[in-house]
mmCIF file of C-alpha atoms and ligand atoms in Angstrom:
data_model
loop_
_atom_site.group_PDB
_atom_site.id
_atom_site.type_symbol
_atom_site.label_atom_id
_atom_site.label_comp_id
_atom_site.label_asym_id
_atom_site.label_seq_id
_atom_site.Cartn_x
_atom_site.Cartn_y
_atom_site.Cartn_z
ATOM 1 C CA MET A 1 -89.658 -84.482 -12.914
ATOM 2 C CA LYS A 2 -92.817 -86.278 -11.980
ATOM 3 C CA LYS A 3 -93.714 -85.687 -8.365
ATOM 4 C CA LEU A 4 -95.935 -87.960 -6.358
ATOM 5 C CA ASP A 5 -98.255 -86.062 -4.100
ATOM 6 C CA PHE A 6 -98.553 -87.840 -0.806
ATOM 7 C CA THR A 7 -100.586 -85.192 0.945
ATOM 8 C CA ASN A 8 -103.992 -86.454 -0.139
ATOM 9 C CA THR A 9 -103.534 -90.089 -0.899
ATOM 10 C CA GLN A 10 -107.190 -90.948 -0.464
ATOM 11 C CA VAL A 11 -107.985 -89.344 -3.804
ATOM 12 C CA ALA A 12 -104.810 -90.557 -5.494
ATOM 13 C CA SER A 13 -105.507 -92.240 -8.812
ATOM 14 C CA SER A 14 -105.017 -95.991 -9.080
ATOM 15 C CA GLN A 15 -102.093 -95.282 -11.439
ATOM 16 C CA THR A 16 -100.420 -93.278 -8.665
ATOM 17 C CA ALA A 17 -101.090 -96.084 -6.193
ATOM 18 C CA ARG A 18 -99.505 -98.551 -8.613
ATOM 19 C CA ASP A 19 -96.489 -96.261 -8.990
ATOM 20 C CA ILE A 20 -96.154 -96.001 -5.217
ATOM 21 C CA ASN A 21 -96.418 -99.764 -4.690
ATOM 22 C CA ARG A 22 -93.925 -100.384 -7.473
ATOM 23 C CA GLY A 23 -91.513 -97.941 -5.808
ATOM 24 C CA VAL A 24 -91.986 -99.649 -2.446
ATOM 25 C CA VAL A 25 -91.268 -103.108 -3.848
ATOM 26 C CA LEU A 26 -88.291 -101.913 -5.884
ATOM 27 C CA ASN A 27 -86.814 -100.140 -2.884
ATOM 28 C CA LEU A 28 -87.360 -103.126 -0.605
ATOM 29 C CA ILE A 29 -85.550 -105.353 -3.080
ATOM 30 C CA ARG A 30 -82.760 -102.774 -3.280
ATOM 31 C CA ARG A 31 -82.321 -102.563 0.486
ATOM 32 C CA ARG A 32 -82.901 -106.189 1.450
ATOM 33 C CA GLN A 33 -81.725 -108.186 -1.544
ATOM 34 C CA PRO A 34 -81.756 -111.095 -2.005
ATOM 35 C CA ILE A 35 -85.363 -111.296 -0.813
ATOM 36 C CA SER A 36 -88.228 -113.698 -1.499
ATOM 37 C CA ARG A 37 -91.704 -112.652 -2.650
ATOM 38 C CA ALA A 38 -93.138 -113.897 0.642
ATOM 39 C CA ASP A 39 -90.801 -111.623 2.591
ATOM 40 C CA LEU A 40 -91.597 -108.713 0.267
ATOM 41 C CA ALA A 41 -95.289 -109.167 1.028
ATOM 42 C CA ARG A 42 -94.661 -109.491 4.741
ATOM 43 C CA VAL A 43 -92.381 -106.439 5.010
ATOM 44 C CA SER A 44 -94.397 -104.182 2.683
ATOM 45 C CA GLY A 45 -97.810 -105.223 3.969
ATOM 46 C CA LEU A 46 -98.951 -105.589 0.344
ATOM 47 C CA GLN A 47 -100.962 -108.623 -0.760
ATOM 48 C CA ARG A 48 -99.014 -111.594 -2.132
ATOM 49 C CA SER A 49 -100.838 -111.302 -5.459
ATOM 50 C CA THR A 50 -99.946 -107.597 -5.737
ATOM 51 C CA VAL A 51 -96.302 -108.354 -4.987
ATOM 52 C CA SER A 52 -96.293 -111.098 -7.635
ATOM 53 C CA LEU A 53 -97.767 -108.794 -10.284
ATOM 54 C CA ILE A 54 -95.254 -106.057 -9.541
ATOM 55 C CA THR A 55 -92.225 -108.341 -9.394
ATOM 56 C CA GLU A 56 -93.186 -110.061 -12.675
ATOM 57 C CA GLN A 57 -93.366 -106.661 -14.310
ATOM 58 C CA LEU A 58 -90.003 -105.631 -12.822
ATOM 59 C CA ILE A 59 -88.447 -108.857 -14.111
ATOM 60 C CA ARG A 60 -89.905 -108.228 -17.601
ATOM 61 C CA GLU A 61 -88.497 -104.705 -17.502
ATOM 62 C CA ARG A 62 -85.113 -106.152 -16.435
ATOM 63 C CA TRP A 63 -84.899 -104.116 -13.249
ATOM 64 C CA VAL A 64 -84.967 -107.266 -11.156
ATOM 65 C CA VAL A 65 -83.550 -110.733 -11.718
ATOM 66 C CA ARG A 66 -84.224 -114.058 -10.048
ATOM 67 C CA GLY A 67 -81.290 -115.000 -7.896
ATOM 68 C CA HIS A 68 -80.411 -118.345 -6.412
ATOM 69 C CA MET A 69 -83.088 -120.592 -4.939
ATOM 70 C CA GLY A 70 -83.560 -120.543 -1.190
ATOM 71 C CA ARG A 71 -83.700 -123.686 0.866
ATOM 72 C CA LEU A 72 -86.293 -124.330 3.556
ATOM 73 C CA PRO A 73 -86.263 -127.371 5.873
ATOM 74 C CA ARG A 74 -89.197 -128.794 3.946
ATOM 75 C CA GLY A 75 -91.609 -127.790 1.226
ATOM 76 C CA ARG A 76 -91.123 -125.280 -1.558
ATOM 77 C CA ARG A 77 -87.884 -123.585 -2.421
ATOM 78 C CA PRO A 78 -88.522 -119.831 -2.664
ATOM 79 C CA THR A 79 -86.879 -117.781 -5.399
ATOM 80 C CA PHE A 80 -84.877 -114.844 -4.209
ATOM 81 C CA LEU A 81 -84.976 -111.576 -6.111
ATOM 82 C CA ARG A 82 -82.276 -108.988 -6.511
ATOM 83 C CA LEU A 83 -81.621 -105.907 -8.620
ATOM 84 C CA ASN A 84 -80.207 -106.482 -12.068
ATOM 85 C CA ASP A 85 -76.666 -105.150 -11.811
ATOM 86 C CA GLN A 86 -76.379 -105.101 -15.599
ATOM 87 C CA ARG A 87 -78.408 -101.895 -15.479
ATOM 88 C CA ALA A 88 -76.038 -98.979 -15.303
ATOM 89 C CA ILE A 89 -75.919 -95.241 -14.850
ATOM 90 C CA LEU A 90 -73.416 -92.746 -16.218
ATOM 91 C CA ALA A 91 -72.314 -90.328 -13.530
ATOM 92 C CA ALA A 92 -70.345 -87.100 -13.683
ATOM 93 C CA ASP A 93 -69.214 -84.730 -10.973
ATOM 94 C CA LEU A 94 -68.066 -81.365 -12.292
ATOM 95 C CA ARG A 95 -65.673 -79.261 -10.303
ATOM 96 C CA PRO A 96 -63.940 -76.089 -11.460
ATOM 97 C CA ALA A 97 -60.636 -77.777 -12.337
ATOM 98 C CA GLN A 98 -61.503 -81.421 -12.746
ATOM 99 C CA THR A 99 -64.492 -83.560 -13.634
ATOM 100 C CA THR A 100 -64.914 -87.175 -12.536
ATOM 101 C CA VAL A 101 -66.837 -89.466 -14.858
ATOM 102 C CA GLY A 102 -67.981 -92.928 -13.858
ATOM 103 C CA VAL A 103 -70.119 -95.935 -14.649
ATOM 104 C CA ALA A 104 -72.159 -97.292 -11.743
ATOM 105 C CA ASP A 105 -74.604 -100.139 -11.365
ATOM 106 C CA VAL A 106 -78.046 -99.750 -9.784
ATOM 107 C CA ASN A 107 -76.592 -100.587 -6.383
ATOM 108 C CA GLY A 108 -74.352 -97.525 -6.526
ATOM 109 C CA ARG A 109 -71.178 -99.564 -7.089
ATOM 110 C CA PHE A 110 -68.715 -97.945 -9.449
ATOM 111 C CA LEU A 111 -67.482 -100.205 -12.217
ATOM 112 C CA PHE A 112 -65.270 -97.546 -13.772
ATOM 113 C CA GLN A 113 -64.025 -94.035 -12.955
ATOM 114 C CA GLU A 114 -61.798 -91.533 -14.699
ATOM 115 C CA THR A 115 -61.128 -87.821 -14.611
ATOM 116 C CA MET A 116 -60.994 -85.128 -17.261
ATOM 117 C CA THR A 117 -60.139 -81.443 -17.229
ATOM 118 C CA THR A 118 -63.120 -79.139 -16.748
ATOM 119 C CA MET A 119 -63.288 -76.608 -19.537
ATOM 120 C CA SER A 120 -64.195 -73.022 -18.759
ATOM 121 C CA ASP A 121 -66.521 -72.748 -21.768
ATOM 122 C CA PRO A 122 -69.749 -74.636 -20.956
ATOM 123 C CA ARG A 123 -70.437 -75.444 -24.604
ATOM 124 C CA ALA A 124 -67.005 -77.031 -25.092
ATOM 125 C CA MET A 125 -67.367 -78.862 -21.773
ATOM 126 C CA ALA A 126 -70.749 -80.283 -22.782
ATOM 127 C CA GLU A 127 -69.254 -81.552 -26.052
ATOM 128 C CA GLY A 128 -66.206 -83.057 -24.334
ATOM 129 C CA LEU A 129 -68.240 -84.727 -21.599
ATOM 130 C CA ALA A 130 -70.804 -86.115 -24.051
ATOM 131 C CA ALA A 131 -68.030 -87.580 -26.202
ATOM 132 C CA ARG A 132 -66.510 -89.235 -23.125
ATOM 133 C CA MET A 133 -69.867 -90.671 -22.163
ATOM 134 C CA ARG A 134 -70.598 -92.030 -25.625
ATOM 135 C CA HIS A 135 -67.223 -93.744 -25.478
ATOM 136 C CA LEU A 136 -68.055 -95.250 -22.061
ATOM 137 C CA MET A 137 -71.360 -96.598 -23.365
ATOM 138 C CA ASP A 138 -69.569 -98.174 -26.342
ATOM 139 C CA SER A 139 -66.903 -99.754 -24.167
ATOM 140 C CA HIS A 140 -69.498 -101.168 -21.728
ATOM 141 C CA SER A 141 -71.806 -102.643 -24.342
ATOM 142 C CA ASP A 142 -72.831 -105.484 -21.984
ATOM 143 C CA LEU A 143 -74.652 -102.962 -19.751
ATOM 144 C CA VAL A 144 -78.075 -101.381 -20.207
ATOM 145 C CA PHE A 145 -77.654 -97.658 -19.565
ATOM 146 C CA GLU A 146 -80.524 -96.039 -17.762
ATOM 147 C CA GLY A 147 -79.591 -92.392 -17.819
ATOM 148 C CA ILE A 148 -77.009 -89.779 -16.922
ATOM 149 C CA GLY A 149 -76.672 -88.022 -13.582
ATOM 150 C CA ILE A 150 -74.544 -84.883 -13.276
ATOM 151 C CA SER A 151 -73.661 -82.854 -10.205
ATOM 152 C CA LEU A 152 -72.056 -79.444 -10.401
ATOM 153 C CA PRO A 153 -71.357 -76.483 -8.158
ATOM 154 C CA GLY A 154 -74.261 -74.425 -9.403
ATOM 155 C CA ARG A 155 -77.975 -73.824 -9.436
ATOM 156 C CA PHE A 156 -80.584 -74.222 -12.124
ATOM 157 C CA ASN A 157 -83.829 -72.653 -13.076
ATOM 158 C CA GLU A 158 -86.374 -75.249 -11.891
ATOM 159 C CA GLU A 159 -88.501 -74.902 -15.018
ATOM 160 C CA THR A 160 -85.992 -74.487 -17.813
ATOM 161 C CA GLN A 161 -83.172 -76.477 -16.106
ATOM 162 C CA ARG A 162 -80.689 -73.947 -17.438
ATOM 163 C CA VAL A 163 -77.648 -73.303 -15.242
ATOM 164 C CA MET A 164 -78.318 -69.919 -13.628
ATOM 165 C CA PHE A 165 -75.738 -69.524 -10.878
ATOM 166 C CA ALA A 166 -72.329 -71.197 -10.918
ATOM 167 C CA PRO A 167 -69.825 -68.582 -9.714
ATOM 168 C CA ASN A 168 -66.933 -71.032 -9.266
ATOM 169 C CA LEU A 169 -67.382 -72.424 -12.790
ATOM 170 C CA GLY A 170 -67.990 -68.973 -14.259
ATOM 171 C CA TRP A 171 -71.025 -70.232 -16.201
ATOM 172 C CA ALA A 172 -74.282 -68.356 -16.520
ATOM 173 C CA ASP A 173 -77.565 -69.102 -18.261
ATOM 174 C CA PHE A 174 -76.537 -72.164 -20.249
ATOM 175 C CA ASP A 175 -78.579 -75.248 -21.133
ATOM 176 C CA PHE A 176 -75.985 -77.842 -20.109
ATOM 177 C CA LYS A 177 -78.596 -80.558 -19.640
ATOM 178 C CA GLY A 178 -80.079 -80.053 -23.109
ATOM 179 C CA ALA A 179 -76.644 -80.046 -24.742
ATOM 180 C CA ILE A 180 -75.659 -83.388 -23.155
ATOM 181 C CA GLU A 181 -79.049 -84.961 -23.888
ATOM 182 C CA GLN A 182 -78.832 -83.969 -27.519
ATOM 183 C CA ALA A 183 -75.305 -85.297 -27.913
ATOM 184 C CA THR A 184 -75.876 -88.631 -26.120
ATOM 185 C CA GLY A 185 -79.544 -89.405 -26.710
ATOM 186 C CA MET A 186 -79.828 -90.178 -22.994
ATOM 187 C CA ARG A 187 -81.978 -88.519 -20.364
ATOM 188 C CA VAL A 188 -79.908 -86.278 -18.065
ATOM 189 C CA GLU A 189 -80.613 -85.341 -14.452
ATOM 190 C CA LEU A 190 -78.717 -82.329 -13.129
ATOM 191 C CA GLU A 191 -78.273 -81.504 -9.478
ATOM 192 C CA ASN A 192 -76.384 -79.113 -7.305
ATOM 193 C CA ALA A 193 -73.370 -80.957 -5.848
ATOM 194 C CA ALA A 194 -74.381 -80.499 -2.202
ATOM 195 C CA ASN A 195 -77.926 -81.680 -2.903
ATOM 196 C CA ALA A 196 -76.487 -84.690 -4.743
ATOM 197 C CA CYS A 197 -74.530 -85.519 -1.578
ATOM 198 C CA VAL A 198 -77.778 -85.387 0.417
ATOM 199 C CA LEU A 199 -79.284 -87.917 -1.990
ATOM 200 C CA ALA A 200 -76.186 -90.114 -1.661
ATOM 201 C CA GLU A 201 -76.655 -90.171 2.123
ATOM 202 C CA VAL A 202 -80.364 -90.939 1.840
ATOM 203 C CA TRP A 203 -79.948 -93.668 -0.777
ATOM 204 C CA PHE A 204 -76.661 -95.296 0.072
ATOM 205 C CA GLY A 205 -75.720 -94.005 3.530
ATOM 206 C CA HIS A 206 -76.254 -95.712 6.832
ATOM 207 C CA ALA A 207 -78.058 -92.875 8.589
ATOM 208 C CA GLU A 208 -81.445 -94.406 7.836
ATOM 209 C CA ARG A 209 -83.438 -92.881 10.614
ATOM 210 C CA VAL A 210 -82.021 -89.362 10.536
ATOM 211 C CA ARG A 211 -84.707 -86.979 9.271
ATOM 212 C CA ASP A 212 -82.757 -83.744 9.691
ATOM 213 C CA PHE A 213 -79.203 -83.401 8.489
ATOM 214 C CA VAL A 214 -77.108 -80.949 6.521
ATOM 215 C CA VAL A 215 -74.334 -81.864 4.102
ATOM 216 C CA VAL A 216 -71.514 -79.338 3.838
ATOM 217 C CA THR A 217 -69.375 -79.749 0.715
ATOM 218 C CA VAL A 218 -65.947 -78.223 1.157
ATOM 219 C CA SER A 219 -64.058 -77.773 -2.092
ATOM 220 C CA GLU A 220 -63.233 -74.735 -4.238
ATOM 221 C CA GLY A 221 -66.300 -73.182 -2.599
ATOM 222 C CA ILE A 222 -68.682 -74.229 0.150
ATOM 223 C CA GLY A 223 -72.067 -75.751 -0.604
ATOM 224 C CA THR A 224 -74.748 -77.031 1.707
ATOM 225 C CA GLY A 225 -77.594 -79.433 1.092
ATOM 226 C CA ILE A 226 -80.423 -79.401 3.617
ATOM 227 C CA PHE A 227 -82.461 -82.501 4.468
ATOM 228 C CA ALA A 228 -85.237 -81.258 6.769
ATOM 229 C CA ASN A 229 -88.228 -83.215 8.066
ATOM 230 C CA GLY A 230 -87.229 -86.101 5.802
ATOM 231 C CA GLN A 231 -87.084 -84.027 2.613
ATOM 232 C CA LEU A 232 -84.553 -82.149 0.556
ATOM 233 C CA ALA A 233 -85.200 -78.442 1.074
ATOM 234 C CA ARG A 234 -85.129 -76.465 -2.174
ATOM 235 C CA GLY A 235 -86.775 -73.163 -1.304
ATOM 236 C CA ARG A 236 -88.858 -70.983 -3.582
ATOM 237 C CA THR A 237 -86.170 -70.537 -6.239
ATOM 238 C CA GLY A 238 -84.310 -73.823 -5.789
ATOM 239 C CA MET A 239 -81.484 -71.833 -4.175
ATOM 240 C CA ALA A 240 -81.908 -73.080 -0.583
ATOM 241 C CA GLY A 241 -78.574 -73.803 1.074
ATOM 242 C CA GLU A 242 -76.356 -70.982 -0.229
ATOM 243 C CA PHE A 243 -74.810 -70.465 3.202
ATOM 244 C CA GLY A 244 -71.426 -70.346 1.471
ATOM 245 C CA HIS A 245 -72.353 -66.905 0.165
ATOM 246 C CA VAL A 246 -73.514 -65.417 3.445
ATOM 247 C CA SER A 247 -71.146 -62.547 4.222
ATOM 248 C CA PHE A 248 -69.108 -62.877 7.405
ATOM 249 C CA ASP A 249 -67.279 -59.602 6.865
ATOM 250 C CA PRO A 250 -68.528 -56.822 4.528
ATOM 251 C CA ASN A 251 -64.922 -55.577 4.325
ATOM 252 C CA GLY A 252 -63.507 -59.003 3.454
ATOM 253 C CA PRO A 253 -62.023 -60.206 0.152
ATOM 254 C CA THR A 254 -64.248 -60.257 -2.947
ATOM 255 C CA CYS A 255 -65.963 -63.572 -3.637
ATOM 256 C CA ALA A 256 -66.647 -65.198 -7.027
ATOM 257 C CA CYS A 257 -70.334 -64.329 -6.477
ATOM 258 C CA GLY A 258 -69.483 -60.607 -6.402
ATOM 259 C CA GLY A 259 -70.105 -60.238 -2.675
ATOM 260 C CA LYS A 260 -67.499 -59.554 -0.024
ATOM 261 C CA GLY A 261 -66.289 -61.711 2.848
ATOM 262 C CA CYS A 262 -68.550 -64.697 2.098
ATOM 263 C CA TRP A 263 -68.175 -67.762 4.362
ATOM 264 C CA GLU A 264 -66.480 -69.726 1.551
ATOM 265 C CA ILE A 265 -63.804 -67.044 1.200
ATOM 266 C CA TYR A 266 -62.611 -68.135 4.668
ATOM 267 C CA ALA A 267 -63.441 -71.836 4.846
ATOM 268 C CA SER A 268 -62.930 -73.372 1.377
ATOM 269 C CA ASN A 269 -59.929 -75.230 -0.033
ATOM 270 C CA ARG A 270 -58.979 -72.041 -1.848
ATOM 271 C CA ALA A 271 -58.968 -70.186 1.483
ATOM 272 C CA ALA A 272 -56.503 -72.683 2.956
ATOM 273 C CA LEU A 273 -54.169 -72.243 -0.036
ATOM 274 C CA ARG A 274 -54.348 -68.462 0.412
ATOM 275 C CA TYR A 275 -53.576 -68.823 4.149
ATOM 276 C CA TYR A 276 -50.632 -71.065 3.335
ATOM 277 C CA ASN A 277 -49.057 -68.537 0.982
ATOM 278 C CA GLU A 278 -49.627 -65.754 3.541
ATOM 279 C CA LEU A 279 -48.130 -67.786 6.400
ATOM 280 C CA SER A 280 -45.160 -69.151 4.477
ATOM 281 C CA LYS A 281 -44.651 -65.813 2.662
ATOM 282 C CA THR A 282 -44.545 -67.620 -0.671
ATOM 283 C CA SER A 283 -46.762 -67.614 -3.728
ATOM 284 C CA ARG A 284 -46.508 -71.273 -4.669
ATOM 285 C CA ASP A 285 -49.093 -72.658 -7.049
ATOM 286 C CA LEU A 286 -50.128 -75.635 -4.927
ATOM 287 C CA THR A 287 -53.202 -77.807 -5.225
ATOM 288 C CA PHE A 288 -55.225 -78.590 -2.113
ATOM 289 C CA ARG A 289 -53.969 -82.156 -2.338
ATOM 290 C CA ASP A 290 -50.390 -80.830 -2.221
ATOM 291 C CA LEU A 291 -51.283 -78.829 0.878
ATOM 292 C CA LEU A 292 -52.733 -81.905 2.595
ATOM 293 C CA GLY A 293 -49.551 -83.790 1.715
ATOM 294 C CA LEU A 294 -47.414 -81.043 3.261
ATOM 295 C CA ALA A 295 -49.550 -81.107 6.413
ATOM 296 C CA GLU A 296 -49.244 -84.881 6.656
ATOM 297 C CA ALA A 297 -45.474 -84.480 6.425
ATOM 298 C CA GLY A 298 -45.627 -82.048 9.361
ATOM 299 C CA ASP A 299 -45.176 -78.746 7.497
ATOM 300 C CA VAL A 300 -45.936 -76.096 10.133
ATOM 301 C CA ALA A 301 -47.378 -73.487 7.749
ATOM 302 C CA ALA A 302 -49.577 -76.078 6.026
ATOM 303 C CA LEU A 303 -50.942 -77.286 9.370
ATOM 304 C CA ALA A 304 -51.598 -73.709 10.493
ATOM 305 C CA ALA A 305 -53.328 -72.843 7.206
ATOM 306 C CA LEU A 306 -55.628 -75.861 7.468
ATOM 307 C CA GLU A 307 -56.324 -75.133 11.134
ATOM 308 C CA LYS A 308 -57.400 -71.598 10.175
ATOM 309 C CA MET A 309 -59.623 -72.984 7.417
ATOM 310 C CA VAL A 310 -61.386 -75.569 9.628
ATOM 311 C CA ARG A 311 -61.922 -72.987 12.385
ATOM 312 C CA ALA A 312 -63.771 -70.847 9.821
ATOM 313 C CA LEU A 313 -65.622 -73.952 8.684
ATOM 314 C CA GLY A 314 -66.724 -74.617 12.263
ATOM 315 C CA ARG A 315 -67.954 -71.050 12.740
ATOM 316 C CA GLY A 316 -70.168 -71.329 9.658
ATOM 317 C CA ILE A 317 -71.480 -74.706 10.764
ATOM 318 C CA ARG A 318 -72.461 -73.067 14.044
ATOM 319 C CA MET A 319 -74.670 -70.685 12.060
ATOM 320 C CA ILE A 320 -76.290 -73.629 10.228
ATOM 321 C CA ILE A 321 -76.932 -75.470 13.486
ATOM 322 C CA ALA A 322 -78.443 -72.388 15.120
ATOM 323 C CA GLY A 323 -80.762 -71.956 12.147
ATOM 324 C CA LEU A 324 -81.776 -75.520 11.328
ATOM 325 C CA ALA A 325 -81.061 -77.655 14.422
ATOM 326 C CA PRO A 326 -80.081 -80.766 12.425
ATOM 327 C CA GLU A 327 -79.268 -84.110 14.044
ATOM 328 C CA GLU A 328 -76.111 -84.465 11.972
ATOM 329 C CA ILE A 329 -73.731 -82.413 9.873
ATOM 330 C CA VAL A 330 -72.006 -84.445 7.159
ATOM 331 C CA ILE A 331 -68.790 -83.065 5.715
ATOM 332 C CA VAL A 332 -67.792 -83.940 2.139
ATOM 333 C CA GLY A 333 -64.395 -82.933 0.814
ATOM 334 C CA GLU A 334 -60.668 -83.690 0.721
ATOM 335 C CA ILE A 335 -60.217 -82.118 4.153
ATOM 336 C CA THR A 336 -61.845 -85.223 5.687
ATOM 337 C CA ARG A 337 -58.634 -87.107 4.799
ATOM 338 C CA LEU A 338 -57.160 -85.420 7.900
ATOM 339 C CA TRP A 339 -60.333 -85.776 9.944
ATOM 340 C CA ARG A 340 -58.685 -87.073 13.101
ATOM 341 C CA ARG A 341 -56.289 -84.157 13.109
ATOM 342 C CA PHE A 342 -58.884 -81.432 12.516
ATOM 343 C CA ALA A 343 -62.176 -82.718 13.941
ATOM 344 C CA PRO A 344 -61.348 -81.338 17.434
ATOM 345 C CA ALA A 345 -60.922 -77.794 16.032
ATOM 346 C CA ILE A 346 -64.219 -78.029 14.147
ATOM 347 C CA GLU A 347 -65.995 -79.442 17.204
ATOM 348 C CA ALA A 348 -64.545 -76.712 19.419
ATOM 349 C CA GLU A 349 -65.929 -74.008 17.110
ATOM 350 C CA VAL A 350 -69.286 -75.756 16.775
ATOM 351 C CA GLY A 351 -69.631 -76.170 20.532
ATOM 352 C CA THR A 352 -68.787 -72.544 21.346
ATOM 353 C CA GLY A 353 -71.810 -70.760 22.776
ATOM 354 C CA PHE A 354 -74.094 -73.664 21.944
ATOM 355 C CA LEU A 355 -77.650 -72.748 22.893
ATOM 356 C CA VAL A 356 -79.314 -75.763 24.532
ATOM 357 C CA GLY A 357 -78.202 -79.372 25.065
ATOM 358 C CA ARG A 358 -75.438 -80.972 23.037
ATOM 359 C CA PRO A 359 -74.406 -79.924 19.536
ATOM 360 C CA PRO A 360 -75.206 -82.379 16.725
ATOM 361 C CA LEU A 361 -72.780 -84.980 15.453
ATOM 362 C CA VAL A 362 -70.345 -83.587 12.867
ATOM 363 C CA ARG A 363 -68.919 -86.410 10.775
ATOM 364 C CA PRO A 364 -67.212 -87.029 7.438
ATOM 365 C CA ALA A 365 -69.217 -88.661 4.623
ATOM 366 C CA GLU A 366 -68.605 -92.349 4.057
ATOM 367 C CA GLY A 367 -66.172 -93.003 1.241
ATOM 368 C CA SER A 368 -64.822 -90.524 -1.239
ATOM 369 C CA THR A 369 -67.507 -90.774 -3.904
ATOM 370 C CA ALA A 370 -70.414 -88.960 -2.227
ATOM 371 C CA ARG A 371 -70.822 -86.408 -5.015
ATOM 372 C CA LEU A 372 -70.677 -89.045 -7.728
ATOM 373 C CA ARG A 373 -72.948 -91.507 -5.924
ATOM 374 C CA GLY A 374 -75.517 -88.768 -5.494
ATOM 375 C CA THR A 375 -75.825 -88.511 -9.256
ATOM 376 C CA VAL A 376 -76.605 -92.242 -9.386
ATOM 377 C CA ALA A 377 -79.428 -91.671 -6.878
ATOM 378 C CA LEU A 378 -80.679 -88.825 -9.098
ATOM 379 C CA VAL A 379 -81.291 -91.216 -11.965
ATOM 380 C CA LEU A 380 -82.588 -94.040 -9.763
ATOM 381 C CA GLN A 381 -85.205 -91.922 -8.049
ATOM 382 C CA LYS A 382 -86.931 -91.443 -11.407
ATOM 383 C CA HIS A 383 -87.706 -95.167 -11.330
ATOM 384 C CA PHE A 384 -87.737 -95.983 -7.644
ATOM 385 C CA GLY A 385 -89.660 -92.929 -6.498
ATOM 386 C CA PRO A 386 -88.411 -90.685 -3.686
ATOM 387 C CA SER A 387 -86.074 -92.051 -1.043
ATOM 388 C CA ALA A 388 -87.004 -95.454 0.297
ATOM 389 C CA ARG A 389 -87.156 -94.109 3.784
ATOM 390 C CA VAL A 390 -89.710 -91.372 3.179
ATOM 391 C CA LEU A 391 -91.729 -93.481 0.778
ATOM 392 C CA GLY A 392 -91.851 -96.418 3.176
ATOM 393 C CA GLU A 393 -93.300 -94.336 5.971
ATOM 394 C CA ARG A 394 -95.910 -92.628 3.843
ATOM 395 C CA THR A 395 -97.040 -95.821 2.186
ATOM 396 C CA HIS A 396 -97.541 -97.366 5.541
ATOM 397 C CA SER A 397 -100.112 -94.692 6.279
ATOM 398 C CA ILE A 398 -101.864 -95.228 2.928
ATOM 399 C CA ARG A 399 -102.252 -98.892 3.752
ATOM 400 C CA ARG A 400 -103.647 -98.178 7.169
ATOM 401 C CA ARG A 401 -106.201 -95.727 5.849
ATOM 402 C CA ARG A 402 -107.187 -98.094 3.074
ATOM 403 C CA SER A 403 -107.744 -100.986 5.400
ATOM 404 C CA ALA A 404 -109.672 -98.720 7.749
ATOM 405 C CA GLY A 405 -111.905 -97.460 4.940
HETATM 406 ZN ZN1 LIG B 1 -69.925 -65.314 -2.339
#
């Protein structure tokens, strides 16, 4: 992935400056569409002629289309620009049992979604997923496909992009990205599911001014994505955020990672199912959805199992807050369906022994497609540059320095 270096913009090449300005204009159109060229110049601070050059290029490249004509009391009628929603992205969210596949436009709207069974053999899964995607491209022949974004509960080697750590999928050292690229002929962006949710918040969420937040994905395991100082934290090995595998009890049950008593052993969907069977003294093969249904119907054991799970969730979140002091914690997962019922238990755990001031806001993610939408952002950021928010701020400083020099 090409990275723009914003730390020393005064020596940035003119090509980099053009890339940055293009990203700024594209992102402004994305966020404020429909928008006129005059407004683009005013909001970005770029010269009118620069804006015209960039927008003409974007129209030629079919990223942007001319929308309806505006109407002013007198004089010229400005043309409004918007993103071309015929440009599409293929998105996939892999989970241990089920994979969701979708087609989204550049605005992150899903035109189509379906699910398929996740196969335990990564090679077979890559073949099955690629076949599904080729079919989707054929059946949406009116769209221009830009690329493929995939999120999965795992980690990759930053250089080789091979999947290195995916305990809940049971995959190790496999070139999933390469296999899909070869079978589809499309460029593939892979991301850890929790990090993809961070991107979804940054690109499509409403928390525009929040520079420090943590996404906690609650599913078969627990993942966290850290947005700190306005950037996604990756750490030296790309493994930042594995709080789910911090041991809470060295004598606890064995985790898929090989450790004992990891946080996710107590706070994941699988934990709640285990609690339910213990409490109801049964060994029913329920899905987490079934358990939520039972709880909604007032099943006492189901409610108690979920209460135990969210208490453990809250205790882990307390550790994250103590370590990172985020403004917000965003929860992604089926458990948010019963948010009203369980938020008080989570908040009670989070607030216990809080160090100074008030604990941060803990809230559910907007909508149910955070993981999938994140994969759309993955593909878009190749063209639009990093998140609009971060880019906008930095560019502002480039402009100031330029005009000063
Ligand atoms: Zn573990």
